[in-house]
PDB file of C-alpha atoms in Angstrom:
ATOM      1  CA  MET A   1       0.222  81.295  -0.456  1.00 73.00           C
ATOM      2  CA  GLN A   2      -0.802  77.774  -1.257  1.00 85.00           C
ATOM      3  CA  LEU A   3      -1.894  76.666  -4.138  1.00 90.00           C
ATOM      4  CA  LEU A   4      -5.794  75.306  -4.937  1.00 95.00           C
ATOM      5  CA  LYS A   5      -7.536  73.040  -6.568  1.00 95.00           C
ATOM      6  CA  VAL A   6     -11.134  72.411  -8.275  1.00 96.00           C
ATOM      7  CA  HIS A   7     -12.618  69.702  -6.230  1.00 94.00           C
ATOM      8  CA  HIS A   8     -16.748  68.998  -6.910  1.00 92.00           C
ATOM      9  CA  ARG A   9     -16.900  71.388  -9.380  1.00 94.00           C
ATOM     10  CA  GLN A  10     -15.240  73.784  -7.012  1.00 96.00           C
ATOM     11  CA  ILE A  11     -12.407  76.388  -6.320  1.00 97.00           C
ATOM     12  CA  VAL A  12     -11.402  75.368  -2.936  1.00 96.00           C
ATOM     13  CA  THR A  13      -7.989  75.407  -0.789  1.00 94.00           C
ATOM     14  CA  ALA A  14      -5.526  72.966   0.337  1.00 92.00           C
ATOM     15  CA  LYS A  15      -8.399  72.381   3.619  1.00 92.00           C
ATOM     16  CA  ASN A  16     -11.154  71.652   1.111  1.00 93.00           C
ATOM     17  CA  VAL A  17     -12.267  74.864   1.541  1.00 95.00           C
ATOM     18  CA  PRO A  18     -14.509  77.299  -0.918  1.00 96.00           C
ATOM     19  CA  LEU A  19     -12.832  79.969  -1.846  1.00 96.00           C
ATOM     20  CA  ARG A  20     -14.259  83.158  -4.560  1.00 96.00           C
ATOM     21  CA  LEU A  21     -11.764  84.936  -6.747  1.00 97.00           C
ATOM     22  CA  ARG A  22     -11.930  88.177  -7.245  1.00 98.00           C
ATOM     23  CA  GLY A  23      -9.110  90.304  -8.995  1.00 97.00           C
ATOM     24  CA  TRP A  24      -7.845  92.197 -11.515  1.00 96.00           C
ATOM     25  CA  ASN A  25      -6.097  91.317 -14.536  1.00 96.00           C
ATOM     26  CA  ILE A  26      -2.065  92.465 -15.016  1.00 96.00           C
ATOM     27  CA  GLY A  27      -2.402  92.685 -19.337  1.00 92.00           C
ATOM     28  CA  GLY A  28      -0.369  94.551 -20.497  1.00 91.00           C
ATOM     29  CA  TRP A  29       2.937  94.111 -18.178  1.00 95.00           C
ATOM     30  CA  LEU A  30       4.839  91.477 -19.424  1.00 95.00           C
ATOM     31  CA  ASN A  31       2.711  90.463 -22.302  1.00 91.00           C
ATOM     32  CA  MET A  32       2.005  93.500 -24.148  1.00 88.00           C
ATOM     33  CA  GLU A  33      -1.072  93.888 -26.645  1.00 84.00           C
ATOM     34  CA  ASP A  34      -2.350  97.046 -28.661  1.00 76.00           C
ATOM     35  CA  PHE A  35      -5.362  97.149 -27.201  1.00 77.00           C
ATOM     36  CA  ILE A  36      -3.801  98.137 -23.688  1.00 82.00           C
ATOM     37  CA  ASN A  37      -0.433  99.792 -24.165  1.00 80.00           C
ATOM     38  CA  GLY A  38      -1.823 101.932 -26.978  1.00 79.00           C
ATOM     39  CA  PHE A  39       0.720 100.875 -29.488  1.00 79.00           C
ATOM     40  CA  VAL A  40      -0.217  99.028 -33.338  1.00 74.00           C
ATOM     41  CA  GLY A  41       1.000  95.620 -34.027  1.00 78.00           C
ATOM     42  CA  ALA A  42       2.565  92.830 -31.752  1.00 83.00           C
ATOM     43  CA  GLU A  43       5.103  93.591 -29.218  1.00 86.00           C
ATOM     44  CA  HIS A  44       8.546  92.132 -30.916  1.00 86.00           C
ATOM     45  CA  ASN A  45       7.241  94.617 -33.798  1.00 86.00           C
ATOM     46  CA  LEU A  46       6.992  97.331 -31.415  1.00 89.00           C
ATOM     47  CA  ARG A  47      10.550  96.724 -29.663  1.00 91.00           C
ATOM     48  CA  ALA A  48      12.430  96.324 -33.061  1.00 91.00           C
ATOM     49  CA  THR A  49      10.999  99.303 -34.696  1.00 92.00           C
ATOM     50  CA  MET A  50      12.129 101.474 -31.059  1.00 94.00           C
ATOM     51  CA  SER A  51      15.491  99.519 -31.553  1.00 96.00           C
ATOM     52  CA  CYS A  52      15.781 101.484 -34.854  1.00 97.00           C
ATOM     53  CA  ILE A  53      14.114 105.262 -34.289  1.00 97.00           C
ATOM     54  CA  ILE A  54      16.504 105.811 -30.968  1.00 98.00           C
ATOM     55  CA  GLY A  55      19.197 103.028 -30.910  1.00 98.00           C
ATOM     56  CA  LYS A  56      18.934  99.140 -29.031  1.00 97.00           C
ATOM     57  CA  GLU A  57      20.375 101.155 -25.801  1.00 98.00           C
ATOM     58  CA  LYS A  58      17.507 103.664 -25.017  1.00 98.00           C
ATOM     59  CA  ALA A  59      15.404 101.019 -26.506  1.00 97.00           C
ATOM     60  CA  GLN A  60      15.905  98.251 -23.388  1.00 96.00           C
ATOM     61  CA  PHE A  61      15.724 101.438 -21.516  1.00 98.00           C
ATOM     62  CA  PHE A  62      12.885 102.457 -21.952  1.00 96.00           C
ATOM     63  CA  PHE A  63      11.222  99.637 -21.883  1.00 95.00           C
ATOM     64  CA  ASP A  64      12.574  98.274 -19.385  1.00 97.00           C
ATOM     65  CA  ARG A  65      11.810 101.494 -17.495  1.00 97.00           C
ATOM     66  CA  LEU A  66       7.780 100.516 -18.912  1.00 95.00           C
ATOM     67  CA  LEU A  67       7.927  97.344 -17.359  1.00 96.00           C
ATOM     68  CA  ASP A  68       9.253  98.337 -13.919  1.00 97.00           C
ATOM     69  CA  HIS A  69       6.651 101.315 -13.272  1.00 98.00           C
ATOM     70  CA  PHE A  70       3.837  99.213 -15.483  1.00 96.00           C
ATOM     71  CA  PHE A  71       2.861  97.205 -11.778  1.00 98.00           C
ATOM     72  CA  THR A  72       4.602  97.377  -9.110  1.00 98.00           C
ATOM     73  CA  GLU A  73       3.442  96.733  -5.062  1.00 98.00           C
ATOM     74  CA  GLU A  74       1.426  99.682  -4.825  1.00 98.00           C
ATOM     75  CA  ASP A  75      -0.982  98.202  -7.484  1.00 98.00           C
ATOM     76  CA  VAL A  76      -1.013  94.899  -5.681  1.00 98.00           C
ATOM     77  CA  LYS A  77      -1.276  96.878  -2.525  1.00 98.00           C
ATOM     78  CA  ALA A  78      -4.429  98.975  -3.617  1.00 98.00           C
ATOM     79  CA  MET A  79      -6.132  95.859  -5.405  1.00 98.00           C
ATOM     80  CA  ALA A  80      -5.948  93.790  -1.932  1.00 98.00           C
ATOM     81  CA  LYS A  81      -7.188  96.993  -0.131  1.00 98.00           C
ATOM     82  CA  PHE A  82     -10.346  97.097  -2.815  1.00 98.00           C
ATOM     83  CA  GLY A  83     -11.199  93.213  -2.115  1.00 98.00           C
ATOM     84  CA  ALA A  84      -9.581  91.365  -4.621  1.00 98.00           C
ATOM     85  CA  ASN A  85      -7.452  88.187  -3.931  1.00 98.00           C
ATOM     86  CA  VAL A  86      -5.838  87.038  -6.756  1.00 98.00           C
ATOM     87  CA  ILE A  87      -4.630  88.916  -9.882  1.00 98.00           C
ATOM     88  CA  ARG A  88      -3.922  86.779 -13.417  1.00 98.00           C
ATOM     89  CA  ILE A  89      -0.563  87.754 -15.271  1.00 98.00           C
ATOM     90  CA  PRO A  90      -0.585  86.924 -19.247  1.00 95.00           C
ATOM     91  CA  PHE A  91       3.052  86.582 -19.992  1.00 94.00           C
ATOM     92  CA  ASN A  92       4.667  86.330 -23.146  1.00 92.00           C
ATOM     93  CA  TYR A  93       7.878  84.023 -24.000  1.00 89.00           C
ATOM     94  CA  ARG A  94      10.008  86.819 -25.581  1.00 87.00           C
ATOM     95  CA  HIS A  95      10.367  88.039 -21.415  1.00 91.00           C
ATOM     96  CA  PHE A  96      11.870  84.799 -20.826  1.00 94.00           C
ATOM     97  CA  GLU A  97      13.915  83.448 -23.968  1.00 90.00           C
ATOM     98  CA  ARG A  98      15.490  84.508 -27.033  1.00 88.00           C
ATOM     99  CA  ASP A  99      14.283  83.173 -30.697  1.00 80.00           C
ATOM    100  CA  ASP A 100      17.792  83.226 -32.028  1.00 85.00           C
ATOM    101  CA  GLN A 101      18.926  81.731 -28.198  1.00 89.00           C
ATOM    102  CA  PRO A 102      16.747  78.639 -27.378  1.00 84.00           C
ATOM    103  CA  PHE A 103      16.989  77.347 -23.908  1.00 88.00           C
ATOM    104  CA  GLU A 104      19.042  80.827 -22.864  1.00 92.00           C
ATOM    105  CA  TYR A 105      16.852  81.980 -20.619  1.00 94.00           C
ATOM    106  CA  LEU A 106      16.388  85.885 -19.689  1.00 95.00           C
ATOM    107  CA  GLU A 107      16.410  86.234 -15.859  1.00 96.00           C
ATOM    108  CA  ASP A 108      15.167  89.918 -15.978  1.00 96.00           C
ATOM    109  CA  GLY A 109      11.594  87.556 -17.026  1.00 96.00           C
ATOM    110  CA  PHE A 110      11.905  85.423 -14.427  1.00 97.00           C
ATOM    111  CA  LYS A 111      13.001  88.378 -11.514  1.00 98.00           C
ATOM    112  CA  ARG A 112       9.660  90.223 -12.273  1.00 98.00           C
ATOM    113  CA  LEU A 113       7.561  87.343 -11.807  1.00 97.00           C
ATOM    114  CA  ASP A 114       9.272  86.619  -8.558  1.00 97.00           C
ATOM    115  CA  GLN A 115       9.179  90.044  -7.228  1.00 98.00           C
ATOM    116  CA  ALA A 116       5.159  89.517  -8.181  1.00 98.00           C
ATOM    117  CA  PHE A 117       4.663  86.855  -6.500  1.00 97.00           C
ATOM    118  CA  ASP A 118       6.759  88.047  -3.457  1.00 98.00           C
ATOM    119  CA  TRP A 119       4.022  91.573  -3.768  1.00 98.00           C
ATOM    120  CA  CYS A 120       0.842  89.620  -3.590  1.00 98.00           C
ATOM    121  CA  ALA A 121       2.203  86.952  -0.666  1.00 97.00           C
ATOM    122  CA  LYS A 122       2.349  89.675   1.054  1.00 98.00           C
ATOM    123  CA  HIS A 123      -0.642  91.110   0.626  1.00 98.00           C
ATOM    124  CA  GLY A 124      -2.345  88.156   0.385  1.00 96.00           C
ATOM    125  CA  MET A 125      -2.921  87.947  -3.265  1.00 97.00           C
ATOM    126  CA  TYR A 126      -2.905  84.131  -5.361  1.00 97.00           C
ATOM    127  CA  VAL A 127      -1.756  84.407  -8.841  1.00 97.00           C
ATOM    128  CA  ILE A 128      -2.922  82.723 -12.240  1.00 97.00           C
ATOM    129  CA  LEU A 129       0.120  82.835 -14.761  1.00 96.00           C
ATOM    130  CA  ASP A 130      -1.684  82.355 -17.912  1.00 93.00           C
ATOM    131  CA  PHE A 131       1.072  81.618 -20.898  1.00 89.00           C
ATOM    132  CA  HIS A 132      -0.817  83.893 -23.657  1.00 83.00           C
ATOM    133  CA  ALA A 133       1.866  84.478 -25.832  1.00 83.00           C
ATOM    134  CA  VAL A 134       3.796  80.732 -26.092  1.00 79.00           C
ATOM    135  CA  GLN A 135       6.810  79.708 -29.136  1.00 76.00           C
ATOM    136  CA  GLY A 136       5.760  78.411 -32.056  1.00 69.00           C
ATOM    137  CA  TRP A 137       2.247  80.730 -31.629  1.00 68.00           C
ATOM    138  CA  GLN A 138      -1.221  79.492 -30.723  1.00 67.00           C
ATOM    139  CA  ASN A 139      -2.812  81.642 -33.195  1.00 66.00           C
ATOM    140  CA  PRO A 140      -2.156  83.864 -36.079  1.00 66.00           C
ATOM    141  CA  ASP A 141      -3.257  87.149 -34.309  1.00 66.00           C
ATOM    142  CA  TRP A 142      -1.176  90.093 -32.551  1.00 65.00           C
ATOM    143  CA  HIS A 143      -2.386  88.804 -28.995  1.00 65.00           C
ATOM    144  CA  SER A 144       0.268  85.909 -29.046  1.00 65.00           C
ATOM    145  CA  ASP A 145       3.088  88.202 -30.894  1.00 68.00           C
ATOM    146  CA  ASN A 146       2.914  86.321 -34.032  1.00 66.00           C
ATOM    147  CA  ALA A 147       5.847  87.927 -36.174  1.00 69.00           C
ATOM    148  CA  HIS A 148       4.007  85.305 -39.523  1.00 68.00           C
ATOM    149  CA  VAL A 149       0.110  84.236 -40.049  1.00 70.00           C
ATOM    150  CA  HIS A 150       0.850  80.716 -39.633  1.00 67.00           C
ATOM    151  CA  ILE A 151       0.327  78.206 -36.261  1.00 68.00           C
ATOM    152  CA  LEU A 152       3.501  76.091 -35.594  1.00 66.00           C
ATOM    153  CA  LEU A 153       2.557  75.292 -32.200  1.00 64.00           C
ATOM    154  CA  TYR A 154       0.997  72.671 -33.237  1.00 65.00           C
ATOM    155  CA  GLN A 155       2.833  70.795 -35.456  1.00 67.00           C
ATOM    156  CA  HIS A 156       5.153  68.092 -34.493  1.00 52.00           C
TER     157      HIS A 156
END
């Protein structure tokens, strides 16, 4: 799939052919949110609570399986069959980097995104990446996986 661009206020292909995007949001996968996944609070709190209750290894096993089965190639195939041509993937930085080990990247997050890109390309779907929860938190709410009420992203 080629990159899209905006030309005269319209989304177009690389050859300037107008394109109407019709698609789905894959919320709850790489950015777990309580109203989608059915828990109270932010993703990091859920992960920490699960680790305390069932142990770190079992919690990791649970979340790995959740991520493996929450969104699959079969979902992409079905969406394309229904006429979609784009998928939005909101993601949380914590799937790619740990707060206590900055700049040491977590391969699993990248592998999952690469796999999603491959599925989408195979089934003719574009991807919109939404960096939904960033380091430093862009707002004080749970959907940015904020452990505090402070917004540090904009402090220089």
